[in-house]
PDB file of C-alpha atoms and ligand atoms in Angstrom:
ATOM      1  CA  UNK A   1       0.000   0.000   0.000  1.00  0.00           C
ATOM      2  CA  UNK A   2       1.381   3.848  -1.087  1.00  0.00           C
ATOM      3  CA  UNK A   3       2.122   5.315   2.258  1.00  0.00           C
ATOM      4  CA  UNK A   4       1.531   9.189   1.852  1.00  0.00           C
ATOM      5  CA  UNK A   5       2.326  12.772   3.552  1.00  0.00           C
ATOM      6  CA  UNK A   6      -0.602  14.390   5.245  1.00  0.00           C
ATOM      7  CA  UNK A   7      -1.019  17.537   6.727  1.00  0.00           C
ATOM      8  CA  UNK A   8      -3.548  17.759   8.899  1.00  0.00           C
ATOM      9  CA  UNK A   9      -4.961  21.032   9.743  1.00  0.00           C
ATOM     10  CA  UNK A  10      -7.408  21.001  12.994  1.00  0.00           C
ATOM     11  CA  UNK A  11      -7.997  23.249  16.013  1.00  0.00           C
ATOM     12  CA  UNK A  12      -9.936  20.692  18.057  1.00  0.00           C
ATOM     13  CA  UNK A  13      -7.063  18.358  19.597  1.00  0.00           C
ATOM     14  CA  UNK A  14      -9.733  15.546  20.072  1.00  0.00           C
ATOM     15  CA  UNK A  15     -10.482  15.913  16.158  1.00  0.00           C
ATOM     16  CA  UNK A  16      -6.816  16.000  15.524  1.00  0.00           C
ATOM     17  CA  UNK A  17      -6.086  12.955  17.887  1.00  0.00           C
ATOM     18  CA  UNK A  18      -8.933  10.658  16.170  1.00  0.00           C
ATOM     19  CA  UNK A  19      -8.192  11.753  12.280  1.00  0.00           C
ATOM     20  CA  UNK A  20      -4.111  11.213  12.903  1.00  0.00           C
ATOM     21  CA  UNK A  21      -5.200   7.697  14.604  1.00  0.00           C
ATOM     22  CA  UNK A  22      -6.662   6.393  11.984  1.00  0.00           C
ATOM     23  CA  UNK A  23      -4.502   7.944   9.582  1.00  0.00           C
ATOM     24  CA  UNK A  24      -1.478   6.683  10.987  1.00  0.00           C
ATOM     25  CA  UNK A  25      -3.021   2.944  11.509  1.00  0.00           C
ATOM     26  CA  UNK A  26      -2.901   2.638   7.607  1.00  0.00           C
ATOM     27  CA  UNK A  27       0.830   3.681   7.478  1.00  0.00           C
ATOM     28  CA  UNK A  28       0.691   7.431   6.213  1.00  0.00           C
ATOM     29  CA  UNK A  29       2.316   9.742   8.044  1.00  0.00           C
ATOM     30  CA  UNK A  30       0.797  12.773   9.627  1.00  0.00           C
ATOM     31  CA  UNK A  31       1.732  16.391   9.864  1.00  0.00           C
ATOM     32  CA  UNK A  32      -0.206  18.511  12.399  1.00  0.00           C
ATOM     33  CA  UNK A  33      -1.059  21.975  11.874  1.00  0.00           C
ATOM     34  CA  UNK A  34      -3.700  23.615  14.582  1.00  0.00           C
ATOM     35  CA  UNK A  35      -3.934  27.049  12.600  1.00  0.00           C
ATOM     36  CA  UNK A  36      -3.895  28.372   9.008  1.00  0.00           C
ATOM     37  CA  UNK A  37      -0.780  30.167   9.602  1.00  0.00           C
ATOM     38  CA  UNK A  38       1.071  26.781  10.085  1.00  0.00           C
ATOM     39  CA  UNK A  39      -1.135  25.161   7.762  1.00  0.00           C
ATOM     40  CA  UNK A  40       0.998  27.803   5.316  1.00  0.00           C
ATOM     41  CA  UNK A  41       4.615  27.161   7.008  1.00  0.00           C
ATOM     42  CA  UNK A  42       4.389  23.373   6.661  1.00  0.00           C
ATOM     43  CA  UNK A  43       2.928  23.455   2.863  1.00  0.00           C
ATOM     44  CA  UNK A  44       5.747  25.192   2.044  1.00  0.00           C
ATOM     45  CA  UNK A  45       8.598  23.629   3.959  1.00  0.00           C
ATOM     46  CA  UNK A  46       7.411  19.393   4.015  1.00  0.00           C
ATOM     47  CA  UNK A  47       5.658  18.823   0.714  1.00  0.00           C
ATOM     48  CA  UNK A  48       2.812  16.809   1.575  1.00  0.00           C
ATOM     49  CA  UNK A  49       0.665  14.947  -0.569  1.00  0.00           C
ATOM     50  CA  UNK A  50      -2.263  16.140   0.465  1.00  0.00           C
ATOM     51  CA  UNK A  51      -3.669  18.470   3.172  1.00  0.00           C
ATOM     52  CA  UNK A  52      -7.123  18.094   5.119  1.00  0.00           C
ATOM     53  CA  UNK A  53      -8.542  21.736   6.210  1.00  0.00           C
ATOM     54  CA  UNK A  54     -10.701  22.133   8.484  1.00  0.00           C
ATOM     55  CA  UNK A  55     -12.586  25.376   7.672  1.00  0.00           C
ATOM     56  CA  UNK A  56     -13.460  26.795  11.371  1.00  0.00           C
ATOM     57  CA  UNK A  57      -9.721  27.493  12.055  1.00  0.00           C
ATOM     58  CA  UNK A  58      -9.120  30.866  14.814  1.00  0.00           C
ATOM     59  CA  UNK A  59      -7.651  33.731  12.948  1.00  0.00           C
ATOM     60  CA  UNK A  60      -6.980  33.056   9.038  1.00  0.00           C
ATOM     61  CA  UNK A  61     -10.417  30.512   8.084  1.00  0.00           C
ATOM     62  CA  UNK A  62      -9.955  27.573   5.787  1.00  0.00           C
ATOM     63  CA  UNK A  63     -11.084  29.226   2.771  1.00  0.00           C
ATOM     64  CA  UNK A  64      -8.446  31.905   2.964  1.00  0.00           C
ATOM     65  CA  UNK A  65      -5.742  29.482   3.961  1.00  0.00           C
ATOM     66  CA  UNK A  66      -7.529  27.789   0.426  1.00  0.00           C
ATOM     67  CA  UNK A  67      -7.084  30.804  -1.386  1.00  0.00           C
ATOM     68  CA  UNK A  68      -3.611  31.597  -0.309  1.00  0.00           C
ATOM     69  CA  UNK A  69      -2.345  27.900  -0.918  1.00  0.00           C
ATOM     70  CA  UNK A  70      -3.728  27.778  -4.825  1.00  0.00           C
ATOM     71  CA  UNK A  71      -2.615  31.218  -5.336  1.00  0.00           C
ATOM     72  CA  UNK A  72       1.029  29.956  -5.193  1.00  0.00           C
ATOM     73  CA  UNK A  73       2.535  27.975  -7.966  1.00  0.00           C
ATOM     74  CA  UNK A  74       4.531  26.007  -5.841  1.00  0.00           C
ATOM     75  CA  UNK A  75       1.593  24.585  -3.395  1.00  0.00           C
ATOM     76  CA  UNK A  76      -0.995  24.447  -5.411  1.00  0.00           C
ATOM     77  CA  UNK A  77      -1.188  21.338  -6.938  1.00  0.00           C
ATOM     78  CA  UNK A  78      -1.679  19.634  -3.428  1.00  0.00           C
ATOM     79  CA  UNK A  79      -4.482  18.243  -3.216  1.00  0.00           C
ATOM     80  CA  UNK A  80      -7.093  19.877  -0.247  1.00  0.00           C
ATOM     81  CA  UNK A  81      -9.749  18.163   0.914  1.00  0.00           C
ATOM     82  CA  UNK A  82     -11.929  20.250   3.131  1.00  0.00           C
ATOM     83  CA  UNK A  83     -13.294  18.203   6.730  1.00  0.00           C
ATOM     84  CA  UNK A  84     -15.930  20.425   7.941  1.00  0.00           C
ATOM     85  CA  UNK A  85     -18.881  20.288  10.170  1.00  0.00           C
ATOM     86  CA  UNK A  86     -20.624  22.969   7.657  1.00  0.00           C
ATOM     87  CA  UNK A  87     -23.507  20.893   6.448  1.00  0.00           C
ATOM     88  CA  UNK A  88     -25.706  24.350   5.285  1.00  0.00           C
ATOM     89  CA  UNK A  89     -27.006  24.463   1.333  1.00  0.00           C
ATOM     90  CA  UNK A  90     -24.356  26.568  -0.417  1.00  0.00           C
ATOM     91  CA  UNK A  91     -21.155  25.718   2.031  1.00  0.00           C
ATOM     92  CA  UNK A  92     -20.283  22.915  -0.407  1.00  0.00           C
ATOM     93  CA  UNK A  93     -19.973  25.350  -3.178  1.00  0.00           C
ATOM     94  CA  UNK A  94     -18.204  27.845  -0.847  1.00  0.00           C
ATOM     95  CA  UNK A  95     -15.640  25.372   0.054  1.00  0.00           C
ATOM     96  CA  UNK A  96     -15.369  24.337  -4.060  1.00  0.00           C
ATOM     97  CA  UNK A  97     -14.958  28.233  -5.183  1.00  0.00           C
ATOM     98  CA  UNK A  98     -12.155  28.268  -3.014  1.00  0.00           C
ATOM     99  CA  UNK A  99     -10.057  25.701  -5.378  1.00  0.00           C
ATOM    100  CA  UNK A 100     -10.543  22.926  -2.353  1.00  0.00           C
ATOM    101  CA  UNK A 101     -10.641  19.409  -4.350  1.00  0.00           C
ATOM    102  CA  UNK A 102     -12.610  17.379  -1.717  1.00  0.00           C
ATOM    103  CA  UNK A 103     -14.724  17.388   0.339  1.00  0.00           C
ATOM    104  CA  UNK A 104     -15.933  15.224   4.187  1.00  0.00           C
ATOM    105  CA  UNK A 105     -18.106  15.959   6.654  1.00  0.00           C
ATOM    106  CA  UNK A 106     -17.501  15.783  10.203  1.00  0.00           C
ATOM    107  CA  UNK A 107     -18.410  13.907  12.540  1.00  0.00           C
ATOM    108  CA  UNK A 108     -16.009  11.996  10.493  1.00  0.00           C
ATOM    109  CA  UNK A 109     -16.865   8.183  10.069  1.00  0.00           C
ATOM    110  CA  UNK A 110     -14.315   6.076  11.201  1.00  0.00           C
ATOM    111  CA  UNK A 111     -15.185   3.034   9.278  1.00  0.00           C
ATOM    112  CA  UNK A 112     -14.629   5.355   5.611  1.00  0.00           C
ATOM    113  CA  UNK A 113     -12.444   8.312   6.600  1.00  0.00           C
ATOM    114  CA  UNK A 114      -9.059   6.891   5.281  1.00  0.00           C
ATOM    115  CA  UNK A 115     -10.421   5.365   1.977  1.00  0.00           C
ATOM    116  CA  UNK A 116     -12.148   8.592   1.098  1.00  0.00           C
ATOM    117  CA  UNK A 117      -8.904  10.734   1.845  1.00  0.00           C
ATOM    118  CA  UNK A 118      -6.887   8.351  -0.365  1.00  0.00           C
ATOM    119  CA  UNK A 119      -9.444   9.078  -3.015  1.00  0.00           C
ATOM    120  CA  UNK A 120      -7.592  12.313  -3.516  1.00  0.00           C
ATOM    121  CA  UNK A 121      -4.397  10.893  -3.641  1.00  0.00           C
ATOM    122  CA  UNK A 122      -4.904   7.965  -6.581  1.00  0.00           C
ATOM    123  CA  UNK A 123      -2.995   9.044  -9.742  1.00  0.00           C
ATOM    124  CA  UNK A 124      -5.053  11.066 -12.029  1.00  0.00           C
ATOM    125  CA  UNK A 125      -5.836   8.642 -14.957  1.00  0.00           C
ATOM    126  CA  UNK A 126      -3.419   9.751 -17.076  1.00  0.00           C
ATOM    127  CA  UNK A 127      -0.297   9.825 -15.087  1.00  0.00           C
ATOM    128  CA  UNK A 128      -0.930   6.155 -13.805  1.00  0.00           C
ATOM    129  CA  UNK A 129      -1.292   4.863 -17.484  1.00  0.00           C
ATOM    130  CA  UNK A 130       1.520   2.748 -18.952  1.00  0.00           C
TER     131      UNK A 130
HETATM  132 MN1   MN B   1     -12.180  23.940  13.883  1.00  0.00          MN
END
């Protein structure tokens, strides 16, 4: 199995605890970020494969820290995958006009969370073909 670079971005430690868990139970490894501003710093400095944002961050929200990522060349063709509690009819499309990729809901389900994360991270079609 492809082992892969996550950073997670979270401000609740239990959330944070429970996502890395099962994260690190399938073999990826996990960077932790509890604010947008490190969210930023560790884009930049670890390369990660992909990053899950949670969108109620303090200070700089997740669609700004969105923004900011796909408005540089070097970051933005990480995947982001937003894991928000925002279940109201037009949040989905907020979270899409901000260039985020993906998309879970929280409470996340244990049973599903890892396989739909790694959903972002197959090969487009093109790339994988001999
Ligand atoms: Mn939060």
């Amino acid at each position: 199995m492809t082992k892969y670079k996550v950073l997670l971005v979270e401000d609740n430690m239990q959330n944070r605890y429970l996502a890395t868990y099962l994260l690190e139970q399938q073999g990826h490894e996990v960077l932790q970020a509890d604010s947008g501003v490190r969210c930023l710093a560790l884009a930049a400095s670890a390369a990660p494969d992909v990053i899950l944002l949670d969108i109620q961050l303090p200070g700089m929200d997740g669609h700004t820290v969105a923004r900011t990522l796909k408005a540089d060349p070097q970051l933005k063709h990480i995947p982001i995958v937003a894991v928000t509690a925002y279940a109201m009819a037009g949040d989905r499309e907020k979270v899409f006009a901000a260039g985020i990729e993906g998309y879970i809901e929280k409470p996340i389900d244990t049973a599903t969370f890892v396989a739909e994360v790694e959903r972002f991270l197959r090969p487009a079609p093109t790339e994988g073909a001999a």
